[in-house]
């Protein structure tokens, strides 16, 4: 699948091999610093091509295969864009061009300190006052939080009997008064990515900052996650492949032939192949505008678990030789795949809900 | 359940109290185990837990030693690893040799020592000089280091250390050493295998501490965190898994302290440790991914412990042990 992009895939891989060297990746990982220079360089690759999501998918996979911290950093500046693309007004869609061109960095704020899985119960409020909304509350673990120019934010605009009916999405300019971002440090992995806790203190939003209709925010965000999860599956697939590359390289160069290791290689490669099939298959539906969310969630959950499995296996098979930072970094990066954009548990809830509905 | 007597229980309370009062693993990981912590550990008799009283050690029996390793690992796997390296690896290599008297300074925390159990190729010349690279060694800033070549030898400081960042047991320094040092032979045999084999129960005690620390955190969190209006403990998949893990923890504790076959115990510990530590991260959601919550360290240390001490070689030994013969693996 996606074979027509093989040349493009190679271009991305060559870029990653050249720019994401072990030394560079280790440095950003150690310093927990966002690689803005690499983001700018990556713009020339034409990765962020919304007309052609397959290219995004492939780029994410190949970049994360070399280093997920850097790969994710350079491919998240448009995180949240689909909300504007699908539900925004003309002006907001126009604005996206500046995101795609690299002028602005975008992010998406849904999770709060009190919860990320349970989106319907978020507490941030956007209270209507004349033709303005006053935003108050806090957000937790927001990628790009401290570097973003704009954020797509989910907030409560009314108290409804069903809490998810009272949510709306806004496009927030982070330069507005009352916005504060506190960069969070000490992540296990993907340490080049920027993560922040945000506080909103009486931020004045205009009615033009509302995305789509009031009260539809929950639906917009769920629609968004059903798309964005495919990209997380691609991140995870890339990490799993990267871990497997390290294993193969080690086994071949040390001429390891014992049968237990052979079985390990067979198991890991089977899981990677299954993840790839699931991911590409779900993506092919999504990219034809016939989304099958249960397939996307299966791909995300399974590829996420495979990233963790493969990277743990790399640590195990390489044994004391895994103690160099270029292997252990893969292991540390992998774990986030089971957490963000729906933990594996949440994916399982989604999958079974869709299956039972008979969709 | 665990065959522990009154005295053992008092020791457990003492170690816990010490850890509660003195150990902040996040700080230890950032600043490394320093002089103050060393003196504290020495004054409690932990550094020389198994070293004889002739050398200022505590001369503890296995059960008491394991209690110390387990309890300290719950708070700081790094400190437990340090104690382990001294008592389970270094001491057995030097006891009954001319080096044995250095154990006084080791148990009092005056000098640091290390053992290289990851490499086995150095060049030794006839002038008692050893050269080569020690790759990936914990505690490189040592007065002397036990090395396993064809023989068991000790290399003398000063060492040319290239310190490196390392994800596991971060309280200990880590790095490579470019050797060009004086050495002495302490045994004509390479004693690595028998020393490590004899330390299986000690490693299992560290593993148990990591497992127990991770589960405690997860259980506590499941009682206070709510999602969708319910405590995490009320979701079947989470409660089932936690309970299963809790039962594994208790089985491990029971087989360790009842001194069941050390191969079985070690296998059981290594088989469960990573899954349990990983699950503890999972249940903490996004918080689990951050150092501040004190769970991801268990996951890092669990994987490293397994990477270093449990691979095909140990599985072969287990099988040889089970079959009571040396199998001819293809
Ligand atoms: C590095 C990083 C970057 C992130 N970036 C962003 C971002 O850009 N934007 C954003 O909005 N969020 C972001 N997140 C947040 C992430 O999406 C959440 O952490 C995640 O959704 C889980 O939410 P939580 O942490 O509140 O865990 P909780 O929702 O509190 O869940 C805790 C545990 O309980 C489990 N659980 C919850 N409910 C159930 C149930 N019904 N049944 C069984 N198990 C259940 C979960 O699977 C998890 O294991 C990021 C997180 C991290 C760590």
XYZ file of C-alpha atoms and ligand atoms in Angstrom:
742
model
C 0.000 0.000 0.000
C 1.119 3.562 -0.657
C 3.826 2.217 -2.949
C 3.366 5.184 -5.247
C 5.069 7.217 -2.533
C 8.243 5.146 -2.406
C 10.427 7.909 -3.816
C 8.948 10.397 -1.406
C 9.507 7.927 1.433
C 13.145 7.718 0.489
C 13.502 11.501 0.393
C 12.157 11.715 3.921
C 14.345 8.893 5.146
C 17.427 10.505 3.628
C 16.530 13.783 5.303
C 16.124 12.068 8.668
C 19.367 10.145 8.319
C 21.217 13.317 7.472
C 19.660 15.631 10.034
C 18.624 13.369 12.917
C 22.063 11.986 13.628
C 22.592 10.152 16.904
C 24.490 13.126 18.280
C 21.785 15.629 17.395
C 18.987 13.413 18.691
C 20.862 12.740 21.938
C 21.495 16.434 22.478
C 17.873 17.542 22.113
C 16.814 14.607 24.239
C 19.246 15.469 27.011
C 18.498 19.191 26.965
C 14.722 18.812 26.542
C 14.844 21.495 23.918
C 12.542 22.037 20.950
C 14.467 21.703 17.650
C 13.197 24.812 15.912
C 16.072 24.759 13.404
C 15.086 21.275 12.290
C 11.439 22.288 12.056
C 12.427 25.056 9.660
C 14.633 22.753 7.636
C 11.892 20.157 7.388
C 9.517 22.656 5.783
C 11.331 22.232 2.483
C 10.228 18.600 2.378
C 6.597 19.472 1.778
C 5.493 17.186 4.582
C 2.560 19.295 5.661
C 0.481 18.731 2.583
C -3.135 18.571 3.677
C -4.225 17.770 0.142
C -2.213 14.630 0.440
C -2.464 13.087 3.890
C -0.712 9.888 2.801
C 2.437 11.947 2.505
C 2.055 13.148 6.071
C 1.568 9.602 7.265
C 4.651 8.335 5.490
C 6.767 11.259 6.609
C 5.792 10.715 10.240
C 6.599 7.018 10.015
C 9.995 7.538 8.405
C 11.041 10.421 10.646
C 10.056 8.556 13.806
C 11.889 5.506 12.588
C 15.117 7.479 12.902
C 14.167 9.487 15.994
C 10.694 9.974 17.418
C 11.552 12.968 19.613
C 12.716 14.954 16.610
C 10.282 13.358 14.170
C 7.289 14.299 16.277
C 8.673 17.761 17.004
C 8.861 18.686 13.342
C 5.491 17.194 12.428
C 3.311 18.619 15.226
C 3.374 22.345 14.453
C 0.072 21.865 12.650
C -1.487 19.727 15.410
C -5.173 20.617 15.555
C -5.347 21.940 11.986
C -8.036 19.481 10.940
C -10.480 21.056 13.402
C -10.142 24.363 11.546
C -10.050 22.742 8.151
C -13.284 20.814 8.711
C -15.253 23.145 10.948
C -13.649 26.581 10.730
C -14.930 29.591 8.747
C -13.226 30.897 5.614
C -10.943 33.165 7.547
C -9.846 30.410 9.886
C -9.179 28.110 6.969
C -7.225 30.881 5.309
C -5.192 31.233 8.490
C -4.116 27.618 8.109
C -1.921 28.570 5.174
C 0.301 30.407 7.611
C 0.485 27.282 9.722
C 1.368 25.078 6.776
C 4.009 27.527 5.617
C 5.670 27.410 9.019
C 4.907 30.997 9.971
C 2.811 29.924 12.951
C 2.989 26.967 15.289
C -0.332 25.453 16.287
C -1.366 23.169 19.146
C -4.488 21.597 20.617
C -5.591 21.959 24.228
C -8.093 19.397 25.433
C -6.595 17.588 28.445
C -6.880 19.206 31.875
C -5.186 18.420 35.182
C -8.318 16.616 36.305
C -8.545 14.404 33.257
C -7.744 13.594 29.663
C -9.694 10.436 28.896
C -12.977 11.891 30.043
C -13.185 14.791 27.601
C -16.861 15.541 28.260
C -16.122 16.601 31.828
C -13.475 19.237 31.194
C -13.757 22.281 33.442
C -12.339 25.201 31.439
C -15.091 27.699 30.751
C -15.704 30.245 28.010
C -18.479 32.423 29.367
C -20.386 34.582 26.949
C -20.330 38.296 27.744
C -21.883 40.490 25.077
C -20.267 39.408 21.854
C -17.186 38.132 23.685
C -16.269 34.943 25.508
C -14.210 35.048 28.705
C -11.896 32.041 28.952
C -10.893 30.669 32.358
C -9.305 27.414 33.413
C -6.247 25.295 32.836
C -4.933 22.704 30.428
C -2.374 19.984 31.068
C 0.305 18.244 28.974
C -0.258 20.406 25.919
C 2.176 19.681 23.098
C 3.697 22.911 21.733
C 2.022 24.654 24.675
C 4.928 26.992 25.384
C 5.925 27.606 21.750
C 2.604 27.765 19.926
C 1.343 30.989 18.361
C -2.222 29.691 18.346
C -4.081 26.890 20.062
C -7.317 25.133 19.323
C -8.956 24.993 22.747
C -11.954 23.087 24.029
C -14.009 24.885 26.679
C -17.417 24.757 28.300
C -19.823 27.395 27.014
C -22.947 26.116 28.749
C -24.070 23.617 31.345
C -26.236 21.044 29.668
C -27.852 17.935 31.035
C -25.452 15.942 28.911
C -22.122 17.600 29.680
C -20.646 17.012 26.223
C -23.414 19.121 24.684
C -22.074 22.231 26.409
C -18.603 22.291 24.858
C -17.201 24.548 22.134
C -13.870 24.989 20.366
C -11.955 28.242 19.977
C -8.882 29.429 18.182
C -6.787 31.107 20.855
C -3.985 33.552 20.153
C -1.359 32.826 22.808
C -0.291 36.467 22.896
C -3.564 37.503 24.492
C -3.556 38.825 28.036
C -4.263 36.188 30.640
C -2.505 33.348 28.842
C 0.300 31.619 30.691
C 2.315 28.561 29.681
C 4.531 26.650 32.038
C 6.892 24.278 30.234
C 6.837 20.840 31.826
C 10.175 19.095 32.219
C 11.279 15.622 33.164
C 9.514 13.537 30.524
C 10.552 9.920 30.109
C 10.843 10.293 26.339
C 10.036 12.430 23.287
C 11.947 15.033 25.209
C 12.578 17.269 22.205
C 8.846 17.929 22.014
C 7.529 20.860 23.977
C 4.911 20.075 26.616
C 3.264 22.665 28.831
C 0.659 23.325 31.445
C -1.512 26.285 30.505
C -3.552 28.704 32.543
C -6.254 30.945 31.164
C -7.098 33.884 33.343
C -9.997 35.956 32.036
C -8.800 35.819 28.454
C -11.110 37.828 26.202
C -12.020 35.928 23.053
C -14.070 37.485 20.309
C -16.996 35.681 18.738
C -14.841 35.275 15.625
C -12.526 33.041 17.615
C -15.268 30.454 17.968
C -14.702 27.498 15.644
C -17.893 26.240 14.037
C -21.001 26.231 16.172
C -21.375 26.655 19.881
C -22.092 23.360 21.677
C -20.542 21.212 18.947
C -17.002 21.218 20.352
C -17.071 17.688 21.706
C -18.143 16.334 18.360
C -15.441 18.344 16.550
C -12.725 17.086 18.873
C -13.829 13.465 18.612
C -13.892 13.794 14.827
C -10.418 15.281 15.006
C -9.066 12.443 17.158
C -10.502 9.906 14.768
C -8.252 11.469 12.157
C -5.184 12.345 14.201
C -4.938 8.884 15.729
C -3.850 7.528 12.403
C -0.805 9.765 12.634
C -0.059 8.458 16.114
C -0.280 4.954 14.672
C 2.324 6.070 12.122
C 4.548 7.473 14.890
C 4.287 4.166 16.712
C 4.942 2.165 13.586
C 8.068 4.211 12.939
C 9.312 3.677 16.494
C 8.717 -0.069 16.268
C 10.583 -0.219 12.973
C 13.418 1.854 14.385
C 13.766 -0.512 17.343
C 13.719 -3.463 14.982
C 16.441 -1.860 12.831
C 18.661 -1.760 15.936
C 17.946 -5.407 16.686
C 18.671 -6.560 13.140
C 21.838 -4.571 12.969
C 23.040 -6.039 16.248
C 22.121 -9.616 15.401
C 23.726 -9.460 11.983
C 26.903 -7.697 12.957
C 27.477 -10.036 15.881
C 26.444 -13.103 13.889
C 23.951 -14.146 16.517
C 22.204 -17.311 15.464
C 20.576 -18.885 18.497
C 17.026 -20.003 18.011
C 15.540 -17.970 20.841
C 16.729 -14.781 19.161
C 15.369 -16.034 15.822
C 11.957 -16.535 17.405
C 12.195 -13.041 18.835
C 12.896 -11.611 15.397
C 9.955 -13.503 13.962
C 7.586 -12.280 16.681
C 8.601 -8.665 16.461
C 8.511 -8.492 12.686
C 5.109 -10.169 12.611
C 3.689 -7.594 14.986
C 5.224 -4.763 13.009
C 3.773 -6.107 9.788
C 0.345 -6.423 11.413
C 0.610 -2.849 12.728
C 1.523 -1.628 9.289
C -1.405 -3.417 7.647
C -3.818 -2.081 10.251
C -2.472 1.450 9.962
C -2.374 1.644 6.179
C -5.756 -0.017 5.881
C -7.418 2.378 8.326
C -5.638 5.268 6.616
C -6.864 4.261 3.195
C -10.488 4.488 4.386
C -9.864 7.751 6.148
C -8.122 9.351 3.203
C -11.062 8.425 0.929
C -13.338 10.276 3.381
C -14.899 7.004 4.482
C -13.511 6.925 8.010
C -13.837 3.732 10.013
C -12.939 4.971 13.509
C -12.811 1.481 14.962
C -10.079 0.569 12.461
C -8.174 3.735 13.293
C -8.399 2.993 16.998
C -7.288 -0.586 16.418
C -4.305 0.678 14.467
C -3.422 3.261 17.102
C -3.713 0.851 20.027
C -1.984 -2.058 18.337
C 0.827 -0.047 16.789
C 1.314 1.716 20.136
C 1.646 -1.574 21.951
C 3.948 -2.845 19.242
C 6.225 0.172 19.619
C 6.528 -0.584 23.325
C 6.950 -4.312 22.717
C 9.638 -3.882 20.065
C 11.599 -1.335 22.037
C 11.509 -3.460 25.186
C 12.651 -6.407 23.064
C 15.505 -4.326 21.699
C 16.643 -3.641 25.272
C 16.368 -7.328 26.081
C 18.051 -8.768 22.996
C 20.871 -6.249 22.972
C 21.323 -6.820 26.703
C 24.234 -4.803 28.059
C 24.784 -3.472 24.561
C 21.458 -1.676 24.777
C 22.904 0.670 27.342
C 23.937 3.226 24.811
C 21.685 6.208 24.597
C 20.643 5.595 21.009
C 18.829 2.390 21.871
C 17.493 3.349 25.263
C 16.126 6.574 23.792
C 13.895 4.514 21.498
C 12.643 2.615 24.506
C 11.866 5.817 26.414
C 10.138 7.396 23.434
C 7.916 4.385 22.783
C 5.838 4.565 25.961
C 4.043 7.782 25.029
C 2.378 5.886 22.182
C 0.137 4.118 24.686
C -0.807 7.356 26.399
C -1.561 10.301 24.152
C -4.579 10.832 21.934
C -6.466 8.188 23.825
C -4.733 5.663 26.039
C -4.859 2.040 24.933
C -7.761 1.585 27.347
C -9.716 4.401 25.734
C -9.044 2.943 22.269
C -10.446 -0.365 23.471
C -13.586 1.362 24.697
C -13.988 3.030 21.306
C -13.389 -0.188 19.377
C -15.916 -2.204 21.337
C -18.485 0.593 21.212
C -18.287 0.717 17.409
C -18.289 -3.065 17.061
C -21.378 -3.381 19.256
C -23.125 -0.656 17.299
C -22.513 -2.880 14.286
C -20.683 -0.262 12.278
C 2.928 -15.752 54.472
C 6.556 -14.764 54.202
C 8.186 -16.650 57.004
C 9.507 -13.485 58.593
C 9.997 -13.238 62.359
C 9.621 -10.395 64.825
C 13.180 -9.228 64.313
C 12.731 -9.145 60.544
C 9.613 -7.039 60.963
C 11.447 -4.577 63.139
C 14.125 -4.316 60.475
C 11.472 -3.670 57.829
C 10.055 -0.818 59.905
C 13.499 0.620 60.519
C 14.470 0.614 56.860
C 11.137 2.106 55.835
C 11.454 4.840 58.382
C 14.955 5.591 57.174
C 13.801 5.748 53.547
C 10.796 7.932 54.312
C 13.000 10.369 56.139
C 16.064 10.446 53.954
C 15.421 9.324 50.403
C 14.215 11.607 47.670
C 14.878 9.575 44.537
C 14.250 12.473 42.195
C 17.005 14.417 43.915
C 19.248 11.379 44.029
C 18.798 10.894 40.285
C 19.626 14.521 39.628
C 22.530 14.924 42.017
C 23.772 11.312 42.245
C 24.414 9.528 45.529
C 26.743 11.934 47.277
C 28.937 12.001 50.346
C 26.102 12.756 52.731
C 23.969 9.893 51.529
C 26.993 7.596 51.647
C 27.668 8.444 55.268
C 24.011 8.008 56.123
C 23.916 4.597 54.482
C 27.149 3.650 56.202
C 25.959 4.777 59.611
C 22.865 2.576 59.254
C 25.092 -0.365 58.374
C 23.505 -0.670 54.908
C 26.639 -0.168 52.845
C 28.375 -3.051 54.565
C 25.224 -5.089 55.072
C 26.921 -8.429 54.518
C 30.484 -7.446 55.283
C 31.861 -9.056 58.432
C 32.091 -7.088 61.680
C 35.863 -7.363 61.492
C 35.600 -4.763 58.734
C 32.920 -2.661 60.306
C 30.102 -4.323 58.398
C 26.763 -5.530 59.712
C 27.361 -9.215 58.939
C 23.673 -9.720 58.214
C 22.068 -12.989 57.207
C 20.470 -13.342 53.766
C 16.940 -12.597 54.922
C 17.925 -9.315 56.565
C 20.039 -8.362 53.568
C 17.107 -9.021 51.245
C 14.803 -6.977 53.423
C 17.176 -4.042 53.087
C 17.451 -4.416 49.315
C 13.708 -4.781 48.883
C 12.709 -1.894 51.112
C 15.302 0.495 49.729
C 14.420 -0.418 46.115
C 10.863 0.685 46.749
C 12.236 4.179 47.230
C 15.529 4.184 45.407
C 16.564 1.368 43.114
C 19.835 3.300 42.626
C 20.819 3.032 46.275
C 19.838 -0.621 46.357
C 22.036 -1.222 43.314
C 24.944 0.425 45.055
C 24.517 -1.750 48.127
C 24.164 -4.784 45.894
C 27.349 -4.037 43.991
C 29.331 -3.814 47.205
C 27.883 -6.772 49.038
C 26.914 -9.200 46.316
C 29.573 -8.556 43.696
C 32.609 -6.801 45.135
C 32.862 -8.484 48.506
C 32.692 -12.064 47.181
C 35.474 -11.211 44.727
C 37.884 -9.818 47.303
C 37.118 -11.800 50.421
C 40.021 -14.002 51.479
C 42.403 -12.072 49.281
C 44.938 -9.399 50.132
C 42.276 -6.857 49.164
C 39.895 -7.890 51.861
C 41.004 -5.213 54.316
C 39.731 -2.463 52.023
C 36.250 -3.593 53.017
C 36.531 -1.424 56.157
C 36.719 1.690 54.057
C 33.948 0.388 51.833
C 31.505 -0.298 54.637
C 32.233 3.068 56.199
C 31.546 4.794 52.891
C 35.060 6.230 52.658
C 35.830 4.654 49.320
C 33.791 3.719 46.338
C 34.393 0.429 44.555
C 32.936 -1.151 41.480
C 32.683 -4.354 39.528
C 32.606 -4.600 35.763
C 30.206 -7.397 34.940
C 29.487 -6.238 31.408
C 32.829 -6.684 29.626
C 35.320 -9.515 29.577
C 38.119 -8.606 27.213
C 41.105 -6.580 28.333
C 44.776 -6.847 27.607
C 46.964 -7.712 30.509
C 50.728 -7.390 30.261
C 53.477 -8.813 32.393
C 54.123 -5.547 34.146
C 50.780 -5.817 35.858
C 49.275 -3.313 33.507
C 45.764 -3.664 32.149
C 44.527 -1.813 29.089
C 41.361 -1.736 27.042
C 37.978 -0.141 27.393
C 35.490 -0.739 30.131
C 32.261 0.068 28.378
C 29.222 1.035 30.388
C 30.191 0.776 33.996
C 28.159 1.822 37.004
C 30.151 3.601 39.712
C 33.225 4.388 37.582
C 34.471 6.882 40.172
C 35.941 4.091 42.256
C 39.158 3.423 44.103
C 39.422 0.086 42.412
C 37.354 -2.072 40.131
C 36.992 -5.831 39.880
C 37.294 -7.055 36.295
C 36.646 -10.468 34.869
C 39.063 -11.556 32.198
C 40.352 -15.115 32.054
C 41.153 -14.402 35.674
C 39.474 -12.249 38.263
C 41.550 -9.107 38.636
C 41.409 -5.729 40.306
C 42.387 -2.564 38.493
C 43.660 0.336 40.554
C 42.627 3.988 40.201
C 43.099 6.646 38.942
C 40.711 5.924 36.083
C 40.215 7.891 32.947
C 36.459 8.200 32.976
C 34.192 9.298 30.188
C 30.970 9.952 32.037
C 27.741 9.298 30.132
C 24.078 9.864 30.600
C 22.185 6.720 31.414
C 18.529 6.007 31.857
C 18.725 3.400 34.610
C 19.916 3.509 38.213
C 20.557 7.158 37.600
C 21.710 7.809 41.152
C 24.962 6.092 40.279
C 27.511 7.609 37.980
C 27.888 5.783 34.688
C 30.365 5.840 31.863
C 33.250 4.259 30.009
C 36.796 3.910 31.284
C 39.861 3.975 29.133
C 42.096 1.580 30.990
C 45.791 1.933 31.344
C 46.114 0.932 34.945
C 47.909 -1.297 37.370
C 46.152 -4.510 38.250
C 46.450 -7.451 40.615
C 45.076 -10.926 40.271
C 42.632 -11.916 42.987
C 41.692 -15.292 41.578
C 43.152 -17.437 38.824
C 39.646 -18.205 37.651
C 37.109 -15.851 36.098
C 34.576 -15.862 38.908
C 31.892 -13.752 37.230
C 29.463 -16.572 36.608
C 29.571 -18.006 40.107
C 29.368 -14.567 41.706
C 26.337 -13.598 39.655
C 24.698 -16.967 40.204
C 25.134 -16.545 43.927
C 23.498 -13.152 43.723
C 20.246 -14.314 42.111
C 18.256 -13.975 45.308
C 19.778 -10.555 45.959
C 18.769 -9.408 42.486
C 15.321 -10.873 43.073
C 15.068 -8.774 46.239
C 15.844 -5.618 44.261
C 13.313 -6.681 41.631
C 10.740 -7.272 44.342
C 11.309 -3.773 45.690
C 10.843 -2.253 42.239
C 7.721 -4.335 41.667
C 6.320 -3.470 45.040
C 7.129 0.234 44.696
C 5.440 0.344 41.294
C 2.330 -1.509 42.456
C 1.954 0.591 45.594
C 1.966 3.745 43.506
C -0.532 2.280 41.048
C -2.896 1.042 43.760
C -2.833 4.356 45.559
C -3.529 6.241 42.351
C -6.394 3.925 41.437
C -8.066 4.863 44.718
C -7.941 8.628 44.217
C -8.154 9.275 40.458
C -11.568 9.416 38.859
C -12.516 9.317 35.187
C -16.067 9.303 33.836
C -17.284 9.742 37.403
C -15.745 6.559 38.805
C -12.547 5.692 40.630
C -10.030 3.847 38.471
C -10.176 0.917 40.884
C -13.788 0.385 39.871
C -12.931 -0.397 36.254
C -12.640 -4.156 35.816
C -9.651 -4.287 33.457
C -7.651 -2.040 35.775
C -8.631 -3.715 39.037
C -8.169 -7.204 37.585
C -4.721 -6.389 36.300
C -3.637 -4.647 39.498
C -4.897 -7.510 41.602
C -3.121 -10.032 39.418
C 0.065 -8.059 39.790
C -0.396 -7.664 43.501
C -0.729 -11.430 43.791
C 2.441 -11.914 41.756
C 4.241 -9.527 44.076
C 3.186 -11.573 47.074
C 4.106 -14.864 45.466
C 7.538 -13.473 44.704
C 7.967 -12.248 48.265
C 6.912 -15.583 49.606
C 9.248 -17.664 47.428
C 12.134 -15.308 48.060
C 11.879 -15.283 51.841
C 11.067 -18.969 52.028
C 14.224 -19.616 50.087
C 12.763 -21.580 47.243
C 15.076 -22.530 44.373
C 16.918 -19.328 43.450
C 16.688 -20.006 39.712
C 12.901 -20.214 39.896
C 12.680 -17.124 42.041
C 14.880 -15.079 39.749
C 13.019 -16.250 36.672
C 9.689 -15.348 38.241
C 10.994 -11.913 39.220
C 12.406 -11.156 35.777
C 9.326 -12.481 34.069
C 6.999 -10.075 35.873
C 9.059 -6.977 36.583
C 8.785 -5.101 33.269
C 5.103 -5.762 32.754
C 4.309 -4.548 36.245
C 6.454 -1.421 36.052
C 4.981 -0.604 32.641
C 1.444 -0.987 33.900
C 2.114 1.354 36.776
C 3.129 4.020 34.251
C -0.002 3.288 32.209
C -2.441 3.703 35.025
C -1.039 7.138 35.834
C -2.014 8.353 32.341
C -0.031 11.413 31.240
C 1.344 11.946 34.754
C 3.058 8.572 34.551
C 5.285 9.864 31.775
C 6.794 12.536 34.025
C 9.541 12.155 36.596
C 7.647 14.106 39.239
C 5.202 11.281 39.769
C 7.964 8.828 40.663
C 6.729 5.855 38.627
C 8.581 6.052 35.325
C 11.829 5.438 37.213
C 10.604 1.962 38.136
C 9.955 1.241 34.461
C 13.424 2.460 33.458
C 15.179 0.534 36.209
C 13.115 -2.604 35.614
C 14.098 -2.740 31.972
C 17.732 -2.016 32.728
C 17.905 -4.629 35.479
C 16.570 -7.177 33.044
C 18.813 -6.047 30.181
C 21.905 -6.344 32.316
C 21.211 -9.474 34.304
C 18.718 -11.568 32.414
C 19.252 -12.739 28.874
C 19.666 -15.930 26.909
C 22.591 -16.968 29.077
C 20.460 -16.971 32.208
C 17.660 -18.803 30.429
C 20.144 -21.459 29.376
C 21.294 -21.799 32.974
C 17.716 -22.141 34.117
C 17.099 -24.898 31.576
C 20.302 -26.724 32.490
C 19.203 -26.509 36.084
C 15.738 -27.839 35.341
C 17.045 -30.702 33.205
C 19.943 -31.325 35.608
C 22.312 -31.544 32.696
C 24.199 -29.196 30.453
C 21.993 -29.050 27.387
C 23.553 -28.866 23.954
C 21.733 -25.831 22.654
C 21.890 -25.450 18.912
C 3.895 14.191 26.500
C 2.422 14.382 26.414
C 1.873 15.215 25.445
C 0.499 15.421 25.366
N -0.015 16.292 24.440
C -1.334 16.641 24.500
C -1.876 17.671 23.663
O -1.180 18.254 22.839
N -3.182 18.025 23.821
C -3.983 17.426 24.733
O -5.142 17.804 24.836
N -3.517 16.425 25.530
C -2.213 16.020 25.441
N -1.719 15.028 26.263
C -2.600 14.409 27.229
C -2.958 12.972 26.921
O -3.763 12.909 25.796
C -3.602 12.399 28.194
O -2.587 12.225 29.126
C -4.321 11.117 27.964
O -5.439 11.329 27.180
C -4.757 10.455 29.267
O -5.406 11.332 30.097
P -4.984 11.473 31.623
O -3.526 11.672 31.646
O -5.805 12.490 32.270
O -5.281 10.047 32.246
P -6.689 9.597 32.881
O -7.778 9.949 31.975
O -6.742 10.100 34.258
O -6.518 8.020 32.904
C -5.709 7.347 33.857
C -5.663 5.875 33.523
O -6.945 5.308 33.622
C -7.303 4.646 32.439
N -8.746 4.778 32.236
C -9.460 5.924 32.223
N -10.761 5.658 32.039
C -10.880 4.316 31.929
C -11.975 3.432 31.718
N -13.209 3.865 31.565
N -11.704 2.112 31.649
C -10.459 1.636 31.785
N -9.391 2.431 31.989
C -9.602 3.757 32.060
C -6.501 5.331 31.374
O -6.305 4.487 30.264
C -5.202 5.590 32.114
O -4.438 4.424 32.111
C -0.346 14.768 26.295
C 0.205 13.903 27.253
C 1.563 13.714 27.336
C 2.120 12.811 28.377
